[in-house]
Structures are given as structure tokens and as C-alpha cells.
């Protein structure tokens, strides 16, 4: 499929610096005659985080910037990596998307106005991240592959070794 090829090329060009983690809300259900049915997620319920380049303090999981002025950016930690919450710009084509098939996106532009806004956002499949996403670290005992010390994916050791071989060829 041509869309998948284009997405993989975007991941190769924009990651690891442009990686965005999507945090989905917990599932909500509606009662129907047939039983409980999962409700669709609304775009405003999704939260997006990018990795911060600064070092983190050891004062808890979440905090607001303590700098001067009325800076209200929210920071948090994901596997001991400091993250900043960002938003999709209202003029972006993906502004009203309520569901993504994968938990990782890549973005090209991050604008800092009243809030940090992303433009040019696209989904990033796990295979695209594995092939083009940055340095791989394999934790065989836990069955986890860590990409660029940030993205964590569960994988079989055999799959990881095959991906490593493919990366050498690419």
C-alpha cells in the first residue's frame, strides 16, 4: 500500500526528534439492547506528549513548569523520560481525529504560542519505528525493544534479531 510507504518515509525523516506519544483515555461503554458497546473516542480526549530535551527533577511524576511568568505547560514522566504535553493545531488536518491505530505519531513542526501546537502530524507504525526510528536497545529478559531510549515495544527475541538484520541492510 502506498500510504504505508509514505508513512515509513516520514518516520525515517522525522524520528526520533519528532516522535509524539498518544495517550488514549480509558474505554467508555454505552448500554445497548445487544449489551455494552465501546464508545468512540473524541479528539479532545486524546493527550499528546513529546520528549523534553532538558533533564528532569526528582520531585514526582507530574509537575508544572516553575519558571517565571504565566507558563502553564504540563510536564510528566514516561519511563523516567521527561515529557511535555502538546496539542494539535486547529488548522491541522488531523485536529478532529478521535482515534489513531497506533500510539506513536511523528510531527514536522512544533509551534510555541500560548500552547505548544503541532502541525503536519502522521501516524507511525511499530514496524516503521523499528526500521527507521533510532538506536535500538533490546531487553531480551523482558521481551522489550527500546527505540532511542524512549519508545518501548513488546517483541519476540526472534523478531528483534530479524529487525536488526533488516536495519543493517537498509
Short mmCIF file of C-alpha atoms in Angstrom, two decimals:
data_model
loop_
_atom_site.label_atom_id
_atom_site.label_comp_id
_atom_site.label_asym_id
_atom_site.label_seq_id
_atom_site.Cartn_x
_atom_site.Cartn_y
_atom_site.Cartn_z
CA UNK A 1 0.00 0.00 0.00
CA UNK A 2 1.42 3.39 -0.99
CA UNK A 3 0.18 5.15 2.16
CA UNK A 4 2.26 2.82 4.31
CA UNK A 5 5.38 3.50 2.24
CA UNK A 6 4.88 7.26 2.54
CA UNK A 7 4.33 6.95 6.31
CA UNK A 8 7.52 4.90 6.68
CA UNK A 9 9.45 7.55 4.75
CA UNK A 10 8.04 10.23 7.05
CA UNK A 11 9.07 8.25 10.11
CA UNK A 12 12.56 7.84 8.71
CA UNK A 13 12.83 11.58 8.09
CA UNK A 14 11.23 12.88 11.28
CA UNK A 15 12.11 10.45 14.05
CA UNK A 16 13.47 10.28 16.67
CA UNK A 17 13.25 14.06 17.19
CA UNK A 18 9.66 14.37 16.01
CA UNK A 19 8.13 11.47 17.95
CA UNK A 20 4.82 12.08 19.70
CA UNK A 21 3.25 9.70 22.21
CA UNK A 22 -0.54 9.42 22.13
CA UNK A 23 -2.24 8.76 25.45
CA UNK A 24 -5.71 7.37 24.99
CA UNK A 25 -8.41 7.68 27.65
CA UNK A 26 -9.77 4.58 29.31
CA UNK A 27 -12.56 2.88 27.36
CA UNK A 28 -16.13 4.05 27.92
CA UNK A 29 -19.13 1.89 27.16
CA UNK A 30 -22.76 2.54 26.21
CA UNK A 31 -25.60 0.20 27.13
CA UNK A 32 -27.48 -1.16 24.15
CA UNK A 33 -30.04 -3.90 23.58
CA UNK A 34 -27.22 -6.23 22.48
CA UNK A 35 -25.09 -5.38 25.53
CA UNK A 36 -22.28 -2.95 26.25
CA UNK A 37 -20.65 -1.32 23.22
CA UNK A 38 -17.44 0.70 23.35
CA UNK A 39 -17.95 4.40 22.58
CA UNK A 40 -15.77 6.16 20.03
CA UNK A 41 -13.07 8.40 21.48
CA UNK A 42 -13.48 12.12 20.92
CA UNK A 43 -10.47 14.08 19.63
CA UNK A 44 -10.43 16.32 22.72
CA UNK A 45 -10.00 13.27 24.97
CA UNK A 46 -6.62 12.33 23.47
CA UNK A 47 -3.44 13.67 25.04
CA UNK A 48 -0.17 14.10 23.18
CA UNK A 49 3.33 14.21 24.65
CA UNK A 50 6.78 14.91 23.23
CA UNK A 51 10.10 14.20 24.87
CA UNK A 52 11.70 17.17 26.60
CA UNK A 53 15.38 17.69 25.97
CA UNK A 54 16.04 19.01 29.48
CA UNK A 55 16.95 16.91 32.48
CA UNK A 56 14.22 16.03 34.95
CA UNK A 57 13.94 16.78 38.66
CA UNK A 58 13.30 14.01 41.15
CA UNK A 59 10.19 15.63 42.63
CA UNK A 60 7.38 13.42 41.37
CA UNK A 61 5.66 12.15 38.29
CA UNK A 62 3.90 15.29 37.08
CA UNK A 63 4.60 18.97 37.58
CA UNK A 64 4.07 22.35 36.04
CA UNK A 65 6.97 24.49 34.94
CA UNK A 66 8.23 26.52 37.86
CA UNK A 67 9.74 29.22 35.67
CA UNK A 68 8.68 32.86 35.83
CA UNK A 69 5.68 34.33 34.09
CA UNK A 70 2.43 32.57 33.43
CA UNK A 71 3.90 29.48 31.80
CA UNK A 72 1.43 26.65 32.38
CA UNK A 73 2.98 23.82 30.38
CA UNK A 74 2.45 20.41 31.90
CA UNK A 75 5.36 18.03 32.18
CA UNK A 76 5.32 14.39 33.20
CA UNK A 77 7.49 11.29 33.05
CA UNK A 78 7.20 8.23 30.84
CA UNK A 79 9.68 5.52 31.87
CA UNK A 80 11.89 8.20 33.51
CA UNK A 81 11.86 10.37 30.38
CA UNK A 82 10.61 13.92 30.87
CA UNK A 83 7.73 14.78 28.55
CA UNK A 84 5.79 17.90 27.69
CA UNK A 85 2.12 17.90 26.75
CA UNK A 86 1.47 19.31 23.28
CA UNK A 87 -1.64 19.93 21.20
CA UNK A 88 -2.59 19.53 17.55
CA UNK A 89 -3.05 22.92 15.91
CA UNK A 90 -6.67 23.69 14.94
CA UNK A 91 -5.61 24.32 11.32
CA UNK A 92 -4.09 20.83 11.05
CA UNK A 93 -5.96 18.22 9.02
CA UNK A 94 -5.69 15.78 11.95
CA UNK A 95 -7.17 18.20 14.51
CA UNK A 96 -10.52 16.39 14.75
CA UNK A 97 -9.21 12.81 14.56
CA UNK A 98 -10.53 10.89 17.55
CA UNK A 99 -8.73 7.59 17.02
CA UNK A 100 -5.28 6.58 15.90
CA UNK A 101 -4.48 2.96 15.10
CA UNK A 102 -1.06 3.28 16.76
CA UNK A 103 0.15 5.01 19.94
CA UNK A 104 3.00 6.90 18.22
CA UNK A 105 2.94 9.79 15.76
CA UNK A 106 5.63 11.89 14.11
CA UNK A 107 5.36 15.62 13.58
CA UNK A 108 7.28 18.10 11.50
CA UNK A 109 6.54 21.44 13.12
CA UNK A 110 6.09 22.35 16.78
CA UNK A 111 4.90 25.94 17.27
CA UNK A 112 5.10 27.59 20.65
CA UNK A 113 2.44 30.26 21.11
CA UNK A 114 0.02 30.25 24.04
CA UNK A 115 0.42 26.47 23.97
CA UNK A 116 2.81 24.14 22.14
CA UNK A 117 1.00 23.22 18.90
CA UNK A 118 1.94 20.53 16.37
CA UNK A 119 1.31 20.68 12.67
CA UNK A 120 1.96 18.07 10.00
CA UNK A 121 1.22 15.03 12.17
CA UNK A 122 1.09 11.47 10.84
CA UNK A 123 0.84 8.00 12.38
CA UNK A 124 3.94 5.93 12.88
CA UNK A 125 3.58 2.16 12.77
CA UNK A 126 5.69 -0.03 15.07
CA UNK A 127 7.48 -1.55 12.06
CA UNK A 128 8.41 1.88 10.72
CA UNK A 129 9.79 2.82 14.14
CA UNK A 130 11.72 -0.45 14.37
CA UNK A 131 13.26 0.02 10.93
CA UNK A 132 13.91 3.77 10.91
CA UNK A 133 13.32 5.08 14.44
CA UNK A 134 16.73 5.46 16.02
CA UNK A 135 19.05 3.43 18.24
CA UNK A 136 17.67 0.02 19.28
CA UNK A 137 18.16 -1.39 22.75
CA UNK A 138 16.97 -4.95 23.33
CA UNK A 139 15.86 -6.21 26.75
CA UNK A 140 15.53 -9.92 25.99
CA UNK A 141 14.51 -10.99 29.50
CA UNK A 142 11.52 -8.63 29.43
CA UNK A 143 10.73 -9.08 25.74
CA UNK A 144 11.02 -5.34 25.12
CA UNK A 145 12.70 -3.30 22.41
CA UNK A 146 13.53 0.30 23.34
CA UNK A 147 13.95 2.73 20.45
CA UNK A 148 16.09 5.80 21.06
CA UNK A 149 15.73 5.34 24.85
CA UNK A 150 12.07 6.40 24.58
CA UNK A 151 9.69 4.15 22.62
CA UNK A 152 9.00 0.79 24.26
CA UNK A 153 7.62 -2.07 22.17
CA UNK A 154 6.99 -5.67 23.17
CA UNK A 155 8.58 -8.12 20.77
CA UNK A 156 9.73 -11.69 20.48
CA UNK A 157 13.55 -12.07 20.54
CA UNK A 158 13.46 -13.71 17.09
CA UNK A 159 11.56 -10.76 15.61
CA UNK A 160 14.04 -8.34 17.14
CA UNK A 161 17.00 -10.16 15.63
CA UNK A 162 15.31 -10.15 12.21
CA UNK A 163 14.62 -6.41 12.51
CA UNK A 164 18.26 -5.84 13.45
CA UNK A 165 19.32 -7.66 10.27
CA UNK A 166 16.90 -5.64 8.15
CA UNK A 167 18.19 -2.38 9.64
CA UNK A 168 21.72 -3.34 8.69
CA UNK A 169 20.56 -3.85 5.11
CA UNK A 170 18.68 -0.55 4.94
#
